[in-house]
mmCIF file of C-alpha atoms in Angstrom:
data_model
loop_
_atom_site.group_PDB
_atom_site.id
_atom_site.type_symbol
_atom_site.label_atom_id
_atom_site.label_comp_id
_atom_site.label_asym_id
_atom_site.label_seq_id
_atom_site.Cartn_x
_atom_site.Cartn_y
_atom_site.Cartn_z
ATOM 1 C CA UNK S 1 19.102 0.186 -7.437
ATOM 2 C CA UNK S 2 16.772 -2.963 -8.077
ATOM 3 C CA UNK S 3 13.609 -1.474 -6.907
ATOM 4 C CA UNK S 4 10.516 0.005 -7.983
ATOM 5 C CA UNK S 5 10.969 3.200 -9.741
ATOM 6 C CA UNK S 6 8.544 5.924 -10.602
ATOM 7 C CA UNK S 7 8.745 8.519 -12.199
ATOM 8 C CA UNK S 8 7.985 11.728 -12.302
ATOM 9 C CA UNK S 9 8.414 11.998 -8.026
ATOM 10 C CA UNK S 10 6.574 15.178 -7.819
ATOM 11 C CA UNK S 11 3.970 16.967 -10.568
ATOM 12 C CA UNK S 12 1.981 19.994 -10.583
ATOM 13 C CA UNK S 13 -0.321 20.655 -13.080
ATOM 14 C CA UNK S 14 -3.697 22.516 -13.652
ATOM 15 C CA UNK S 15 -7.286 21.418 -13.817
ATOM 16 C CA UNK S 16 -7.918 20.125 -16.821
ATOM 17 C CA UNK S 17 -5.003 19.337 -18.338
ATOM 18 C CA UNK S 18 -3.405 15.712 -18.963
ATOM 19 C CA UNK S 19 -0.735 13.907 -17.177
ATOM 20 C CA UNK S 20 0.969 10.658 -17.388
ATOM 21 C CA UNK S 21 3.135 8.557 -14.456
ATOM 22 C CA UNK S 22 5.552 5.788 -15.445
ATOM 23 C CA UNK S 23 6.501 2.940 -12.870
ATOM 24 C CA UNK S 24 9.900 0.415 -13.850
ATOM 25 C CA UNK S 25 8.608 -2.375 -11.827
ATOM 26 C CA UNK S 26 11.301 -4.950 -10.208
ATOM 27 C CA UNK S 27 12.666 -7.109 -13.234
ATOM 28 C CA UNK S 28 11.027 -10.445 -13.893
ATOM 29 C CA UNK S 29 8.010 -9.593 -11.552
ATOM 30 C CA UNK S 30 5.160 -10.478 -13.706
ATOM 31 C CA UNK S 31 2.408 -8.579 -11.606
ATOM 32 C CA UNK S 32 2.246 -4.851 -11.728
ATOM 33 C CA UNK S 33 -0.558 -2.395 -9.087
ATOM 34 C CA UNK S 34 -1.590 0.999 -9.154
ATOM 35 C CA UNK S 35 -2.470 2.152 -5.533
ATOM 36 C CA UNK S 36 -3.893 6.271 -4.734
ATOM 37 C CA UNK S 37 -3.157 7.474 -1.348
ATOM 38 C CA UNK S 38 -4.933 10.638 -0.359
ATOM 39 C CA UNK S 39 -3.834 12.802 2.659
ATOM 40 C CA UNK S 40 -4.305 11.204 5.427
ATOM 41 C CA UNK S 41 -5.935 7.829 3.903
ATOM 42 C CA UNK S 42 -4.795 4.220 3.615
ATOM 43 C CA UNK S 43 -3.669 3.643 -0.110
ATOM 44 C CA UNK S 44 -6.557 2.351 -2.321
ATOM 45 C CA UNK S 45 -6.443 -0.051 -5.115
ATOM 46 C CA UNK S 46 -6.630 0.876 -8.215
ATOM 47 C CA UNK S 47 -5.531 -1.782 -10.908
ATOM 48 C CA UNK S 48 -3.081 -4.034 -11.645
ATOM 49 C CA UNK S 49 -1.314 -6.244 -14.298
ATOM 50 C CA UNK S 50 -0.129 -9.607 -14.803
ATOM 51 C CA UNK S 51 2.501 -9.292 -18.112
ATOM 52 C CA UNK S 52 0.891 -7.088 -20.044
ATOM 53 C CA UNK S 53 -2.805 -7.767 -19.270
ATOM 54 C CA UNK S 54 -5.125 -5.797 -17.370
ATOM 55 C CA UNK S 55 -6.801 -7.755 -15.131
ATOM 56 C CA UNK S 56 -9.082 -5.752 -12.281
ATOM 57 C CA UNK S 57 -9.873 -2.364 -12.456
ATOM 58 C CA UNK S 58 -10.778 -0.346 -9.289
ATOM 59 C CA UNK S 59 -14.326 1.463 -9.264
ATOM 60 C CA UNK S 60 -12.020 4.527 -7.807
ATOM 61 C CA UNK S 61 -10.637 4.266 -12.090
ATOM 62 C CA UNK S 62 -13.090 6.773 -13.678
ATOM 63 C CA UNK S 63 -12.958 7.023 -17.657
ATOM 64 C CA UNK S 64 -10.968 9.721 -17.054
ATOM 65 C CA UNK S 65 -8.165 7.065 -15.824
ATOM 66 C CA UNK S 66 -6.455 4.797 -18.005
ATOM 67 C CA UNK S 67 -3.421 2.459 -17.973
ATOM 68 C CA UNK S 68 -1.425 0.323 -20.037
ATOM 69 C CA UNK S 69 1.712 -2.008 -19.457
ATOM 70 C CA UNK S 70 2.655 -2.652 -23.606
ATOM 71 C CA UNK S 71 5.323 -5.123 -22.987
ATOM 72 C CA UNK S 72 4.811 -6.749 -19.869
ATOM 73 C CA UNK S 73 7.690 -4.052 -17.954
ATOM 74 C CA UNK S 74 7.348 -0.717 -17.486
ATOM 75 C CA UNK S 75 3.595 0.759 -17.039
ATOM 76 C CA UNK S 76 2.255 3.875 -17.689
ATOM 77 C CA UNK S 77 -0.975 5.338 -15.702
ATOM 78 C CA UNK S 78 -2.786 8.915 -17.448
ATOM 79 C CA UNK S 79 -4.973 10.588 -16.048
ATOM 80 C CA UNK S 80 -7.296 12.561 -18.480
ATOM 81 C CA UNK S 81 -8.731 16.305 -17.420
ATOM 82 C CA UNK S 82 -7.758 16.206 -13.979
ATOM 83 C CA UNK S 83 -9.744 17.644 -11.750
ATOM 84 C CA UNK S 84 -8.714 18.813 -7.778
ATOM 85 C CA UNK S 85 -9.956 15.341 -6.457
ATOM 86 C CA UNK S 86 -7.234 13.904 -8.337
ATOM 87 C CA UNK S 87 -4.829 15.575 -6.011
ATOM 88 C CA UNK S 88 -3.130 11.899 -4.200
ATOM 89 C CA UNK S 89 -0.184 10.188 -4.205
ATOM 90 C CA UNK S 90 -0.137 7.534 -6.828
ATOM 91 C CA UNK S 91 1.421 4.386 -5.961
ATOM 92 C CA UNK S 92 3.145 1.172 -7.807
ATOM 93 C CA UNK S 93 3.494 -1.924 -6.390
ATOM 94 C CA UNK S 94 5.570 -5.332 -7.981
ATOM 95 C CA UNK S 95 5.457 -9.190 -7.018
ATOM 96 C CA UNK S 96 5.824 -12.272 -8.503
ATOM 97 C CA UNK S 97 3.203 -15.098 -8.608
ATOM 98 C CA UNK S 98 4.527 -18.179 -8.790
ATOM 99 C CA UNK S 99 2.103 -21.109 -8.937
ATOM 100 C CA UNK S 100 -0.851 -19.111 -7.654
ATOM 101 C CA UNK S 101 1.094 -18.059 -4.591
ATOM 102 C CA UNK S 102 1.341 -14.574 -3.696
ATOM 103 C CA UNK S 103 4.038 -12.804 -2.759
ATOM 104 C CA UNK S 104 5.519 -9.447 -1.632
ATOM 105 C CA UNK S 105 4.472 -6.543 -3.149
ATOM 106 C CA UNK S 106 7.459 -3.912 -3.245
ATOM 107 C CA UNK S 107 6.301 -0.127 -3.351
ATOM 108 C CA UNK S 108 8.300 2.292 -5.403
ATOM 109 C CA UNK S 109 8.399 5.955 -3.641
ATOM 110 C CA UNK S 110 5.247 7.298 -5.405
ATOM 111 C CA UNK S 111 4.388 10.217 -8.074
ATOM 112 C CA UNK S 112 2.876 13.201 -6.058
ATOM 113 C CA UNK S 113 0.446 14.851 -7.882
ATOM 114 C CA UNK S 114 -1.272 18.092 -7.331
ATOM 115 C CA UNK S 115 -3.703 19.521 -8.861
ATOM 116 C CA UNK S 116 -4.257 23.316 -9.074
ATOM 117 C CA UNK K 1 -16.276 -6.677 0.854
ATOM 118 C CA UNK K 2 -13.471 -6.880 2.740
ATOM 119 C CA UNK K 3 -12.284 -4.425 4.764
ATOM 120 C CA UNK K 4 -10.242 -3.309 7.523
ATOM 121 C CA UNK K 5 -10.535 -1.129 10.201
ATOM 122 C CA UNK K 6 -7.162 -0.158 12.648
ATOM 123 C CA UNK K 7 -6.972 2.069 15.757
ATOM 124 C CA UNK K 8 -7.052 5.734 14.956
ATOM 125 C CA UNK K 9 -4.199 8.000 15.869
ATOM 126 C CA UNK K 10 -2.309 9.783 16.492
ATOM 127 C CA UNK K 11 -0.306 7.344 19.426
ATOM 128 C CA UNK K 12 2.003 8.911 21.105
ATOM 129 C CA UNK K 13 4.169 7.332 23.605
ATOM 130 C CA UNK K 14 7.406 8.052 25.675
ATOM 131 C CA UNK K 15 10.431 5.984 24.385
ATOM 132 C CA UNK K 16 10.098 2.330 26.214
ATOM 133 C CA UNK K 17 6.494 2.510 26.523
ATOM 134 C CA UNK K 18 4.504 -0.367 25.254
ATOM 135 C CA UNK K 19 3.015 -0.380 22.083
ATOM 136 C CA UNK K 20 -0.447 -1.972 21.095
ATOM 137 C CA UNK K 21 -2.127 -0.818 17.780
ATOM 138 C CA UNK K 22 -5.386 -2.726 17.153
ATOM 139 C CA UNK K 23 -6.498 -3.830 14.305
ATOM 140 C CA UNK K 24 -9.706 -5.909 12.832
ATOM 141 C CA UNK K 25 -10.762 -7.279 9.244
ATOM 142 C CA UNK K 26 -13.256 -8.287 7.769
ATOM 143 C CA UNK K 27 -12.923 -10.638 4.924
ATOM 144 C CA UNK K 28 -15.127 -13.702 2.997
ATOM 145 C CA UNK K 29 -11.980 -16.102 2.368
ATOM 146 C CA UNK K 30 -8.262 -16.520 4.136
ATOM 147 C CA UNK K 31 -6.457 -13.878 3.714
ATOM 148 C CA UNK K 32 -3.439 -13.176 4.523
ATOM 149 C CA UNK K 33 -2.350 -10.242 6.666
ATOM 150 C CA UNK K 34 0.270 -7.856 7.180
ATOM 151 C CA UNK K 35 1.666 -4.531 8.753
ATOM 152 C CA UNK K 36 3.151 -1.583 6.572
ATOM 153 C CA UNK K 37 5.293 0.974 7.928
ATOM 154 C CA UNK K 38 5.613 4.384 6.250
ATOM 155 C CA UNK K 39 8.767 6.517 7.798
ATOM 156 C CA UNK K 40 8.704 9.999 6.730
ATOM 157 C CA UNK K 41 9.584 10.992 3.677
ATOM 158 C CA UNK K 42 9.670 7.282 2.634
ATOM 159 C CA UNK K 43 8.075 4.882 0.495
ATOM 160 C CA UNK K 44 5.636 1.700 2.171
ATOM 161 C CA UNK K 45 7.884 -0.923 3.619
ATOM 162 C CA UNK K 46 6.580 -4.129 4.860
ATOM 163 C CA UNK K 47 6.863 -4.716 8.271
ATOM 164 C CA UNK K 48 5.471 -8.650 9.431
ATOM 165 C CA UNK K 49 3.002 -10.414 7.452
ATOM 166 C CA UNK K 50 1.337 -13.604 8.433
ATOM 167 C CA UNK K 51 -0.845 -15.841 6.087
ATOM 168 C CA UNK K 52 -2.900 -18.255 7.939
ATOM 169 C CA UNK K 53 -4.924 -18.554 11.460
ATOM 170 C CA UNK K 54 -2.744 -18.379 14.765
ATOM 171 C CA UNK K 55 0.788 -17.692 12.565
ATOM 172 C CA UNK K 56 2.687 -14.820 14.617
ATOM 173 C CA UNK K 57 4.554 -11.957 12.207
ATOM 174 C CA UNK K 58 7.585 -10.526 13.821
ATOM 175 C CA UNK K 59 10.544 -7.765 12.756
ATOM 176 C CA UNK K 60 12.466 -5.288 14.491
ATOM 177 C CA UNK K 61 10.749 -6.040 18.059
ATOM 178 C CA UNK K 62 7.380 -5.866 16.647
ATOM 179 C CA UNK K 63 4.825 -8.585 16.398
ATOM 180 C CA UNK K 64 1.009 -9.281 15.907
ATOM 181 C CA UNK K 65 -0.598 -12.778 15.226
ATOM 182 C CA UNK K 66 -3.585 -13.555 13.149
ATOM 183 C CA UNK K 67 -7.074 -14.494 15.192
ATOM 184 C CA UNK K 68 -9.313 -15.921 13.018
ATOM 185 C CA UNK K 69 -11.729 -16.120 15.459
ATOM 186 C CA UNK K 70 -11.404 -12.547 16.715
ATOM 187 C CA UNK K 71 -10.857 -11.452 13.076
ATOM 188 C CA UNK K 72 -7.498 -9.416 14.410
ATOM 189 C CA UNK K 73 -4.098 -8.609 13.702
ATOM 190 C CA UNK K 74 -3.055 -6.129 16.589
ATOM 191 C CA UNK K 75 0.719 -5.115 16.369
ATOM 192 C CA UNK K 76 2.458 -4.830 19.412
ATOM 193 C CA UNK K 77 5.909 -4.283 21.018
ATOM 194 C CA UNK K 78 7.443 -4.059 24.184
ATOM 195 C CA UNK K 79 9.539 -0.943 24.235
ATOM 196 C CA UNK K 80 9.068 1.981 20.993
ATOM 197 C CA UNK K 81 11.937 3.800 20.195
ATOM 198 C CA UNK K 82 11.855 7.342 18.678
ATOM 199 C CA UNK K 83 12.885 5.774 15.245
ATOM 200 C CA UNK K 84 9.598 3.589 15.332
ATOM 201 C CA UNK K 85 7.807 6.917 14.803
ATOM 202 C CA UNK K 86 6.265 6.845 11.570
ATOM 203 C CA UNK K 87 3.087 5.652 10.373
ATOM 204 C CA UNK K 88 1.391 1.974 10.264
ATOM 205 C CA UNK K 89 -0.935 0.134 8.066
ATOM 206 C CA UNK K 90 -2.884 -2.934 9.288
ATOM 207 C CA UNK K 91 -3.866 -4.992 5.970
ATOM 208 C CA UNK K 92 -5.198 -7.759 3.648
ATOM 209 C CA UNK K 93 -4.451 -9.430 0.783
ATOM 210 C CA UNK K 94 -6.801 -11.656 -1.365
ATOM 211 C CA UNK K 95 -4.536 -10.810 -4.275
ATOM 212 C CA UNK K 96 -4.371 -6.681 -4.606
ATOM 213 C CA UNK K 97 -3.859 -5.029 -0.522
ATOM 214 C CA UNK K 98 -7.413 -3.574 1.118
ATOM 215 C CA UNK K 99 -5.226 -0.846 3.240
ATOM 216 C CA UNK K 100 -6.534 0.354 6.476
ATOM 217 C CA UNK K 101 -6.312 4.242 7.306
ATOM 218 C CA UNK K 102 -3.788 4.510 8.898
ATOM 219 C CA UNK K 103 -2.371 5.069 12.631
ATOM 220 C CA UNK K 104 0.145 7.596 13.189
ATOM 221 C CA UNK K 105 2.674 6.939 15.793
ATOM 222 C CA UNK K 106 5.144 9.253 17.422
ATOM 223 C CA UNK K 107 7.657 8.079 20.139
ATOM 224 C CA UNK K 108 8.638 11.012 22.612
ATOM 225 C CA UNK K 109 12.600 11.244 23.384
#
């Protein structure tokens, strides 16, 4: 399977404690986004990636939030003390920009996270 | 900033019926625009996309075409089958997507 991966699918955890998500984006896409989708909501942007820079962060990315993509591949999001609100499904997205153009972004299946 | 703002659901229809889902943006530059489908269960797939004024997205018997001057990208299509039930995303892309809520859609046997 070529696509987006994530991983862990499915997490519970308690208030206050730490997680971390991984995503295996599509090989040789250079661009890399972290989406939340709460119940019932439209997925919302969070950050993304081109190689292994940062390049927008989200307001929705409190300090508590924090992301990294080392090596321009895989990326890694943690989220810090969670708290209920942090209860979502946490998307990642791949493409490749080629000479400015945009193209496709190609979900992987999500980490569902709850928070008890 | 840009935003956009679809029909709220749930839709539901008998199989056959037509289908119209509206949807409106709002936006400083050209976007481009698309429809996401989420089946249950599943991950977002894209559905049609369309990146400049008056260009018409179509796939699997759906289509919607971008009004600039109506700022809209309504999906339609001419006869839903129960499979279509899932749910749809109207939305933009400047570079990240700006995802509308949402319209849930369920196709009656």
């Amino acid at each position: 399977d070529t696509g987006v991966s994530q991983n862990p699918r499915h997490k519970i955890t308690k208030r206050g404690q730490n997680v971390t998500f991984r995503c295996d984006p599509i090989s040789e896409h250079n661009r890399l986004y972290w989406y939340r989708q709460t119940l019932g909501q439209g997925p919302e942007f969070l950050t993304y990636f081109q190689n292994e820079a940062q390049l927008e962060k989200s307001r929705l990315l409190s300090d508590r939030f924090s992301a990294e993509r080392p090596k321009g591949s895989f990326s890694t999001l943690e989220i810090q003390r969670t708290e209920q609100g942090d209860s979502a499904m946490y998307l990642c997205a791949s493409s490749w920009l080629t000479g400015g153009t945009y193209n496709e972004q190609f979900f992987g299946p999500g980490t569902r996270l709850t928070v008890l | 900033g840009d935003s956009v703002t679809q029909m709220e659901g749930p839709v539901t229809l008998s199989e056959e019926a037509f289908l119209t889902i509206n949807c409106t943006y709002t936006a400083t530059g050209y976007p481009s625009l698309f429809w996401y489908v989420q089946y249950p269960g599943e991950g977002l797939q894209l559905l049609l996309k369309a990146t400049k004024a008056d260009d018409k997205g179509s796939n699997k018997g759906f289509e919607a075409t971008y009004r600039k001057e109506t700022t809209s990208f309504h999906l339609e299509k001419g006869s839903v089958q129960v499979s279509d039930s899932a749910v749809y995303f109207c939305a933009l892309r400047d570079d990240k997507i700006i995802f509308g809520k949402g319209t849930r859609l369920h196709i009656l046997p």
